[in-house]
Amino acid sequence: MYASAGCVRLICGRRMILGNAFNLTLLNPIFLAHTALKEHALNQIPADLELDPAMTLTMPHLKISTRCKRSAAKPLLASLFGAWFATLTFSVLGDSEGASERTLTRVSPHAQTVTTVADQLWEWAELGYLETQSSVLLQRTLAESGFEIKPGIGGIPTAFTATFGSGAPVIGIMGEFDALPGISQAAVPHAEVIEGKASGHACGHNLFGAGSLGAALAVKDWIEASGQAGTVRFYGTPAEEGGSGKVYLVRAGAFDDVDVALHWHPGDANTASPSSSLANKSAKFQFSGVSSHAAAGPERGRSALDAIEAMNFMVNLLREHVPEETRIHYVITEGGIAPNVVPNFAESFYYVRHPNAGVLTTLWDRVIAAAEAAALGTGTTVEYEVIHGNHSVLPNEVLARVAYDHLLALGGPQYDEADRAFATEIAKTLPSGRYQPGSEAVIEPFAIKQSKGSTDVGDVSWNVPTVGLGTATFIPGTGLHTWQAVATGGTPLAHKGTLLAAEVLAATAIDLLRQPDLVTAATTEFNDRRGSDFAYVPLLGDRDPPLDYRR
């Protein structure tokens, strides 16, 4: 259950959590141990060891899919050693073709395509499930390069796959391209709304989609040049921002034949550490009451807005009695128009998050109870529609090591004079107030991490071994979902981190295609982390994709 040699292993549900991650290696015997819950009774935990609830995850074992990824017959230790040695050999010595050096420049022939697509997606800034032009542009670009396009997958018009090659392994590369509503901003280092444009890429998904596109094109080049068996498949995944697009694709079986899935995300740092996220579920609560004149006949009215306020009040009291890792946030989307009319309709939109999907389910039930109590107390009725639900990300350390090695070898983005001038000006609007030259090039140390965000990549990661990374497409200190992120994402500064991400994704995918032991080791870890009795259950249930949730 634990070791005294500077490394602590906590077995919590189906997650293996490691302390002192800086000392962690692929051959660490603590990392290699099995994680089945039944093998580790709670009384084996030393009395002075505190479990971190934020790093635990116990999945509800309700049977929908029991698909288990293929694992090799060879022992895990031998598999991991082979993968580690192969990676070390390629990274230090290179292969017979000298591909180690060339892999670092795979995306160069496609740099102009990547940056042009990124800028066009930024201009359009299309919202979830409405990304028609963005999806068509990505599909057309891939089709022109010889990819086979399958549009409209999972019953989502803007979702698609683009496939090149044949045979195993199948490497999936995910690309997002939806924007956020209500955050308009020009590509300048000061706040400036673009008139007539109500949305913006405040999470950098224009860069995400374009960078993943560049990686897919680079891997396609390598497959053609090498004659290597294997398949690269780009996944056009819409509506990540509150729409759970990938969940519907997973549910539809779009990832069933994928051996490894890759992704990345724009940010303000360079990292490829194995990281989890918060499981997340949302719904719109719609209260119906009775209208009346607020002054002449208030006794006749039953205010739907009162019900919204009552629910919000109870949920805010609930915050004192939930695990501290919980996140609950809401907006009132409709609450009436005229003060002298008792509102007969009101709506709120809630998000609830927690690292543990099982805990999230219990928290969700309590929020539902608050809504029902609010309706009862105000003489109204309530209905709610689940809009999205995402599982936490299941990290894969084998894959993360591969991506991290490439990121470390490449180094962070390198700004030119114009980039530094932009960074200096926009930094004045950030909490730090200044830009530290060279900070964008720092590579964060490899360590187990728990983020406070949520992503539908989580559902993919519980069905396919998955790895992700982040690069500094924004200057350090820039928060996502801010006007500064929108502004920077439309500049050449952001292109530097985007092309870096494409390079790392391509290099990682190529390693997986030419080194079967890596795929085997990643799959073994994947199966071990999930546990033999794991069954995937979508948090959003069996609802259809909410194609109009942004209208």
XYZ file of C-alpha atoms in Angstrom:
551
model
C 0.000 0.000 0.000
C 2.879 2.311 0.662
C 6.647 2.508 0.609
C 9.106 4.353 2.787
C 11.610 5.108 0.035
C 10.295 8.576 -0.740
C 7.359 7.502 -2.858
C 3.812 7.071 -1.582
C 1.196 5.071 -3.454
C -2.458 5.569 -2.641
C -4.936 3.047 -3.964
C -8.334 4.754 -4.154
C -11.066 3.110 -6.167
C -9.626 2.526 -9.607
C -6.980 5.238 -9.524
C -3.314 4.806 -8.735
C -1.917 8.006 -7.224
C 1.766 8.537 -6.679
C 3.439 11.020 -4.399
C 6.927 12.407 -4.968
C 6.351 12.057 -8.676
C 9.713 13.606 -9.513
C 11.348 10.332 -8.409
C 8.951 8.241 -10.462
C 10.256 6.140 -13.340
C 8.628 3.614 -15.611
C 10.442 0.858 -13.739
C 9.408 1.971 -10.253
C 8.032 -1.195 -8.583
C 5.365 0.865 -6.815
C 4.080 2.051 -10.193
C 4.038 -1.509 -11.500
C 1.904 -2.963 -8.714
C -1.710 -3.860 -9.481
C -4.427 -1.467 -8.383
C -7.490 -3.629 -7.820
C -9.427 -2.254 -4.854
C -10.154 -5.667 -3.371
C -6.422 -6.295 -2.910
C -5.930 -3.236 -0.739
C -8.050 -3.011 2.403
C -8.396 0.424 3.966
C -6.738 -0.768 7.144
C -3.506 -1.174 5.206
C -3.131 2.607 4.985
C -0.780 3.887 7.691
C -2.490 5.959 10.378
C -0.434 9.050 9.652
C -1.166 9.030 5.936
C -3.922 11.388 4.761
C -5.784 10.518 1.586
C -6.302 13.397 -0.807
C -9.969 13.213 -1.878
C -9.187 15.279 -4.965
C -7.026 12.448 -6.260
C -9.488 9.596 -5.731
C -11.944 8.111 -8.132
C -14.404 5.287 -7.601
C -16.504 4.559 -10.647
C -20.072 3.231 -10.501
C -19.937 -0.233 -12.026
C -23.163 -0.143 -14.024
C -22.948 -2.315 -17.076
C -23.223 -0.638 -20.463
C -19.900 -1.444 -22.087
C -17.333 -3.908 -20.789
C -14.893 -3.506 -23.647
C -11.351 -4.249 -22.523
C -8.385 -3.131 -24.553
C -6.055 -5.833 -25.785
C -3.141 -6.563 -23.505
C -0.060 -8.613 -24.205
C 0.683 -11.932 -22.595
C 4.121 -10.802 -21.519
C 4.448 -9.547 -17.943
C 3.914 -5.852 -17.319
C 7.470 -5.344 -16.103
C 8.990 -6.785 -19.265
C 6.560 -4.825 -21.419
C 7.340 -1.532 -19.717
C 11.072 -2.209 -19.809
C 10.927 -2.872 -23.523
C 8.957 0.301 -24.139
C 11.290 2.362 -21.963
C 14.412 0.953 -23.623
C 13.031 1.466 -27.109
C 12.107 5.056 -26.343
C 15.536 5.716 -24.854
C 17.235 4.194 -27.871
C 15.309 6.328 -30.347
C 15.674 9.528 -28.344
C 19.413 9.122 -27.783
C 20.700 7.222 -30.811
C 18.033 7.769 -33.463
C 16.889 5.065 -35.882
C 18.570 3.864 -39.041
C 16.807 6.539 -41.105
C 17.943 9.349 -38.846
C 14.284 9.958 -38.100
C 14.959 11.239 -34.600
C 16.220 14.547 -35.905
C 13.681 14.806 -38.708
C 10.772 14.001 -36.392
C 11.322 17.370 -34.714
C 10.519 19.131 -37.985
C 7.723 16.916 -39.287
C 5.156 19.692 -39.181
C 7.319 22.289 -40.945
C 5.939 21.536 -44.435
C 2.448 22.184 -43.073
C 3.188 25.254 -40.961
C 1.438 27.657 -43.316
C -1.631 25.437 -43.482
C -1.772 25.195 -39.690
C -1.498 28.926 -39.099
C -3.956 29.819 -41.875
C -6.547 27.388 -40.530
C -5.996 28.604 -36.953
C -6.584 32.210 -37.982
C -9.681 31.360 -40.027
C -11.228 29.392 -37.174
C -10.485 32.360 -34.898
C -12.307 34.698 -37.284
C -15.388 32.497 -37.496
C -15.515 31.656 -33.754
C -18.437 29.266 -34.210
C -20.266 27.900 -31.183
C -20.778 24.284 -30.162
C -22.622 22.078 -32.675
C -22.887 25.113 -34.952
C -19.280 24.958 -36.242
C -20.367 24.324 -39.831
C -17.718 26.373 -41.637
C -14.956 25.293 -39.271
C -15.770 21.607 -39.718
C -15.943 21.917 -43.506
C -12.563 23.689 -43.624
C -10.859 20.969 -41.594
C -12.511 18.204 -43.610
C -11.571 19.813 -46.920
C -7.961 20.334 -45.866
C -7.586 16.711 -44.817
C -9.399 15.363 -47.878
C -7.064 17.315 -50.160
C -4.160 15.542 -48.450
C -5.552 12.087 -49.135
C -7.519 11.363 -45.964
C -10.785 9.440 -46.190
C -13.546 11.577 -44.662
C -16.521 10.243 -42.720
C -18.799 13.179 -41.846
C -21.677 13.425 -39.399
C -20.530 10.680 -37.047
C -22.447 10.035 -33.833
C -25.487 11.853 -35.181
C -23.643 15.197 -34.987
C -23.493 17.152 -38.272
C -20.171 18.891 -37.493
C -18.384 15.784 -36.156
C -16.215 13.746 -38.513
C -13.252 11.434 -38.878
C -10.444 11.642 -41.425
C -8.439 8.434 -41.839
C -5.167 7.621 -43.582
C -3.290 4.332 -43.723
C -4.351 0.799 -42.912
C -3.884 -1.801 -40.251
C -2.842 -1.588 -36.636
C -2.080 0.294 -34.584
C -4.793 2.899 -35.042
C -3.706 6.242 -33.605
C -6.441 8.818 -33.065
C -5.682 12.547 -32.894
C -8.499 14.695 -31.530
C -9.149 18.243 -32.696
C -11.598 20.747 -31.190
C -12.881 23.920 -32.861
C -15.815 25.406 -30.913
C -15.753 28.936 -29.464
C -17.361 30.488 -26.380
C -20.343 32.855 -26.329
C -20.348 36.333 -24.840
C -16.631 37.052 -25.071
C -15.833 39.171 -28.109
C -12.305 40.544 -28.488
C -9.974 41.795 -31.209
C -6.437 40.460 -31.623
C -4.882 43.419 -29.811
C -3.208 43.687 -26.370
C -5.989 45.760 -24.833
C -9.703 45.134 -24.288
C -11.518 45.839 -27.546
C -14.854 44.286 -28.471
C -15.484 43.458 -32.131
C -18.859 44.926 -33.002
C -21.290 42.368 -34.356
C -19.226 39.431 -33.112
C -20.644 37.919 -29.942
C -18.308 34.936 -29.536
C -14.601 34.276 -29.304
C -12.020 31.517 -28.972
C -11.337 32.153 -25.291
C -10.212 28.553 -24.791
C -7.993 28.454 -27.874
C -9.865 25.757 -29.739
C -8.993 27.393 -33.046
C -5.407 26.517 -32.168
C -6.392 23.077 -30.861
C -8.066 22.077 -34.123
C -5.334 23.525 -36.325
C -2.487 22.029 -34.286
C -4.019 18.562 -34.319
C -4.570 18.963 -38.052
C -0.861 19.679 -38.510
C 0.059 16.602 -36.479
C -2.221 14.355 -38.555
C -0.743 15.681 -41.800
C 2.800 15.111 -40.502
C 2.040 11.538 -39.445
C 0.462 10.871 -42.836
C 3.697 12.052 -44.479
C 5.705 9.641 -42.357
C 3.429 6.668 -43.103
C 3.762 7.354 -46.827
C 7.530 7.786 -46.702
C 8.239 4.811 -44.440
C 5.740 2.327 -45.825
C 4.933 1.470 -42.208
C 1.696 -0.336 -41.461
C -0.686 1.570 -39.250
C -3.449 4.137 -39.331
C -3.717 7.760 -38.289
C -7.211 9.119 -37.755
C -8.145 12.741 -37.096
C -11.273 13.182 -34.993
C -13.181 16.396 -35.566
C -14.820 16.769 -32.167
C -17.315 19.632 -31.800
C -18.937 21.242 -28.767
C -16.391 20.536 -26.046
C -17.524 23.679 -24.218
C -20.553 22.356 -22.368
C -21.767 20.115 -25.178
C -19.827 16.897 -24.433
C -19.362 16.191 -28.126
C -16.819 13.417 -27.582
C -19.114 11.584 -25.173
C -21.654 11.018 -27.931
C -18.875 9.821 -30.240
C -17.645 7.366 -27.609
C -21.195 6.200 -27.012
C -21.648 5.654 -30.766
C -18.520 3.464 -30.928
C -16.393 5.899 -32.927
C -13.300 5.017 -30.871
C -13.849 1.262 -30.643
C -10.971 0.307 -32.946
C -8.511 2.957 -31.719
C -5.376 1.753 -29.931
C -4.211 5.123 -28.572
C -5.839 8.567 -28.616
C -3.831 11.814 -28.576
C -4.897 15.363 -27.775
C -3.488 18.673 -26.567
C -4.743 21.986 -25.283
C -3.595 25.595 -25.625
C -2.535 27.259 -22.401
C 0.079 29.388 -20.682
C 2.590 26.614 -19.890
C 4.394 23.704 -21.514
C 3.502 20.406 -19.880
C 3.042 16.749 -20.726
C 2.544 15.402 -17.224
C -0.118 12.752 -16.609
C -3.052 14.791 -15.394
C -6.622 14.132 -14.359
C -9.546 16.550 -14.425
C -12.878 17.103 -12.706
C -15.889 15.035 -13.646
C -18.662 17.441 -14.598
C -22.425 17.393 -15.094
C -24.779 20.204 -16.077
C -28.475 20.863 -16.553
C -30.939 23.637 -17.303
C -33.645 23.970 -14.643
C -36.930 25.387 -15.894
C -39.504 26.595 -13.360
C -43.114 27.370 -14.311
C -45.457 29.468 -12.192
C -48.483 31.779 -12.556
C -48.356 35.342 -13.852
C -50.180 38.201 -12.174
C -49.952 41.946 -11.625
C -47.166 42.361 -9.094
C -48.972 45.238 -7.323
C -52.713 44.788 -8.007
C -52.864 40.997 -7.631
C -49.669 39.567 -6.156
C -51.591 36.904 -4.220
C -52.653 35.355 -7.510
C -49.112 34.931 -8.727
C -46.625 32.113 -8.247
C -43.195 33.413 -9.163
C -40.895 31.174 -11.164
C -38.108 33.632 -10.375
C -38.742 33.120 -6.656
C -38.227 29.393 -7.275
C -34.907 30.072 -9.027
C -33.768 32.250 -6.129
C -34.892 29.663 -3.577
C -32.976 26.936 -5.376
C -29.871 29.084 -5.634
C -30.086 29.956 -1.932
C -30.297 26.300 -0.917
C -27.483 25.265 -3.220
C -25.295 28.053 -1.848
C -25.976 26.763 1.676
C -25.076 23.316 0.382
C -21.546 24.517 -0.406
C -20.707 24.339 3.314
C -21.537 20.641 3.393
C -19.845 19.187 0.325
C -16.273 17.935 -0.171
C -13.896 20.854 -0.619
C -12.925 19.725 -4.124
C -16.501 20.327 -5.290
C -17.217 23.132 -7.731
C -20.786 24.415 -8.290
C -21.621 27.367 -10.536
C -24.739 28.690 -12.199
C -26.271 31.503 -14.204
C -29.892 32.662 -14.457
C -30.653 32.492 -18.164
C -34.203 33.823 -17.890
C -35.993 35.481 -14.985
C -38.744 37.687 -16.347
C -38.753 41.020 -18.166
C -41.037 43.498 -16.422
C -40.813 44.064 -12.641
C -44.587 44.605 -12.393
C -45.345 41.162 -13.837
C -44.884 38.075 -11.649
C -42.727 35.813 -13.878
C -44.436 32.612 -14.901
C -41.210 31.171 -16.316
C -37.570 31.243 -15.216
C -34.513 29.172 -16.048
C -31.098 28.572 -14.516
C -28.093 26.668 -15.873
C -26.016 24.678 -13.369
C -22.601 22.982 -13.459
C -21.484 20.570 -10.728
C -17.935 19.182 -10.638
C -15.832 16.800 -8.552
C -12.773 14.604 -9.269
C -14.745 11.505 -8.311
C -17.595 10.514 -10.637
C -19.278 8.568 -7.872
C -19.197 11.542 -5.505
C -20.428 13.780 -8.311
C -23.486 11.579 -8.696
C -24.410 12.034 -5.027
C -23.839 15.792 -5.232
C -26.040 15.949 -8.310
C -28.882 14.247 -6.463
C -28.654 16.896 -3.747
C -28.859 19.724 -6.294
C -31.915 18.065 -7.839
C -33.480 17.836 -4.382
C -32.896 21.573 -3.881
C -34.682 22.301 -7.163
C -37.650 20.140 -6.203
C -37.823 21.730 -2.775
C -37.745 25.210 -4.329
C -40.676 24.313 -6.566
C -42.630 22.897 -3.653
C -42.005 25.925 -1.477
C -43.014 28.473 -4.124
C -46.019 26.687 -5.593
C -44.322 26.217 -8.946
C -43.265 23.215 -11.003
C -39.787 22.309 -12.232
C -38.339 20.337 -15.099
C -34.684 19.935 -15.918
C -32.679 18.869 -18.937
C -29.223 17.362 -18.552
C -27.055 19.212 -21.049
C -23.732 17.489 -20.638
C -21.691 15.128 -18.493
C -17.967 14.408 -18.619
C -15.889 11.852 -16.770
C -12.523 12.822 -15.323
C -9.440 12.100 -17.428
C -7.788 8.730 -16.774
C -4.053 9.461 -17.057
C -1.582 7.118 -18.744
C 1.976 7.472 -17.545
C 3.580 5.322 -20.225
C 2.190 7.578 -22.942
C 2.874 10.748 -20.974
C 6.555 9.830 -20.692
C 6.814 9.511 -24.466
C 5.175 12.884 -25.097
C 7.166 14.548 -22.319
C 10.484 13.344 -23.734
C 9.655 14.910 -27.090
C 8.471 18.140 -25.493
C 11.636 18.324 -23.408
C 13.823 17.711 -26.455
C 12.063 20.418 -28.459
C 11.883 23.042 -25.716
C 9.203 25.682 -25.368
C 8.098 28.286 -27.925
C 10.589 30.939 -28.989
C 9.199 34.452 -29.398
C 10.412 36.921 -32.001
C 10.596 40.677 -31.450
C 6.970 41.274 -32.420
C 5.808 38.499 -30.069
C 7.772 39.980 -27.185
C 6.309 43.428 -27.833
C 2.761 41.998 -27.782
C 3.536 39.966 -24.657
C 4.897 43.013 -22.859
C 1.764 45.040 -23.563
C -0.848 42.401 -22.784
C 1.018 41.399 -19.610
C 0.135 44.810 -18.196
C -3.510 43.667 -18.078
C -2.716 40.452 -16.176
C -2.397 40.059 -12.392
C 1.411 39.832 -12.620
C 1.559 43.101 -14.538
C 4.681 42.186 -16.455
C 6.055 39.709 -18.953
C 9.153 37.753 -17.962
C 11.152 37.149 -21.160
C 11.882 33.480 -21.698
C 9.138 32.255 -19.358
C 7.237 30.886 -22.340
C 10.053 28.423 -23.046
C 10.048 26.717 -19.646
C 9.044 23.038 -19.615
C 7.220 22.088 -16.437
C 8.641 19.099 -14.528
C 7.019 15.717 -14.990
C 4.559 15.112 -12.131
C 1.149 13.608 -11.432
C -1.381 16.453 -11.592
C -5.023 17.154 -10.791
C -6.543 20.017 -12.760
C -9.629 22.016 -11.829
C -11.066 21.990 -15.336
C -13.250 19.448 -17.090
C -13.185 17.991 -20.582
C -15.030 15.418 -22.635
C -11.620 13.899 -23.372
C -12.244 12.178 -20.039
C -14.811 9.818 -21.547
C -12.408 8.916 -24.347
C -9.676 8.200 -21.800
C -11.798 5.615 -19.971
C -12.315 3.740 -23.257
C -8.961 4.164 -25.027
C -5.423 4.732 -23.672
C -5.120 8.502 -23.985
C -2.367 11.094 -23.654
C -2.435 14.865 -23.791
C -0.119 17.827 -23.476
C -0.279 21.589 -23.245
C 1.890 24.285 -24.753
C 2.307 27.981 -24.058
C 0.180 29.451 -26.801
C -0.544 32.348 -24.418
C 1.992 34.163 -22.264
C 2.447 32.711 -18.755
C -0.203 34.053 -16.412
C -2.981 34.185 -19.015
C -6.188 32.539 -17.885
C -8.464 30.589 -20.193
C -11.947 31.958 -20.912
C -10.628 35.533 -20.781
C -10.420 38.301 -23.359
C -6.627 38.046 -23.165
C -6.817 34.448 -24.382
C -9.067 35.474 -27.273
C -6.735 38.328 -28.213
C -3.557 36.265 -28.114
C -5.116 33.316 -29.938
C -5.495 35.445 -33.052
C -1.815 36.438 -33.259
C 1.424 34.878 -34.571
C 2.555 34.519 -30.943
C -0.023 31.750 -30.485
C 1.166 30.011 -33.631
C 4.503 29.202 -31.965
C 2.943 27.028 -29.278
C 0.486 25.515 -31.750
C 3.234 24.302 -34.076
C 5.168 22.980 -31.074
C 2.136 20.945 -30.011
C 1.764 19.593 -33.540
C 5.417 18.509 -33.509
C 5.084 16.699 -30.187
C 1.835 14.982 -31.189
C 3.319 13.858 -34.502
C 6.523 12.568 -32.901
C 4.542 10.706 -30.244
C 2.216 9.149 -32.815
C 5.151 8.038 -34.957
C 6.828 6.417 -31.949
C 3.629 4.481 -31.277
C 3.370 3.379 -34.902
C 6.909 2.046 -35.079
C 7.262 0.699 -31.520
C 4.579 -1.901 -30.704
C 5.923 -2.300 -27.157
C 4.841 1.248 -26.360
C 1.255 0.498 -27.340
C 1.365 -2.755 -25.386
C 2.718 -1.068 -22.259
C 0.193 1.759 -22.488
C -2.653 -0.718 -22.896
C -1.471 -2.764 -19.933
C -1.390 0.316 -17.728
C -4.788 1.390 -19.050
C -6.407 -1.931 -18.170
C -4.733 -1.982 -14.774
C -5.891 1.530 -13.846
C -9.478 0.830 -14.896
C -9.693 -2.546 -13.165
C -11.044 -5.790 -14.542
C -14.640 -5.073 -13.515
C -14.858 -1.557 -14.931
C -17.899 -0.685 -17.033
C -18.283 2.649 -18.760
C -21.446 4.613 -18.005
C -21.945 8.040 -19.653
C -22.794 10.672 -17.054
C -25.197 12.316 -19.494
C -27.265 9.154 -19.838
C -28.946 8.210 -23.091
C -30.042 11.664 -24.226
C -29.461 12.784 -27.820
C -26.820 15.423 -28.557
C -28.218 18.884 -27.656
C -27.569 20.325 -31.092
C -29.382 23.555 -30.249
C -27.885 24.250 -26.808
C -26.017 27.317 -28.125
C -28.876 28.781 -30.153
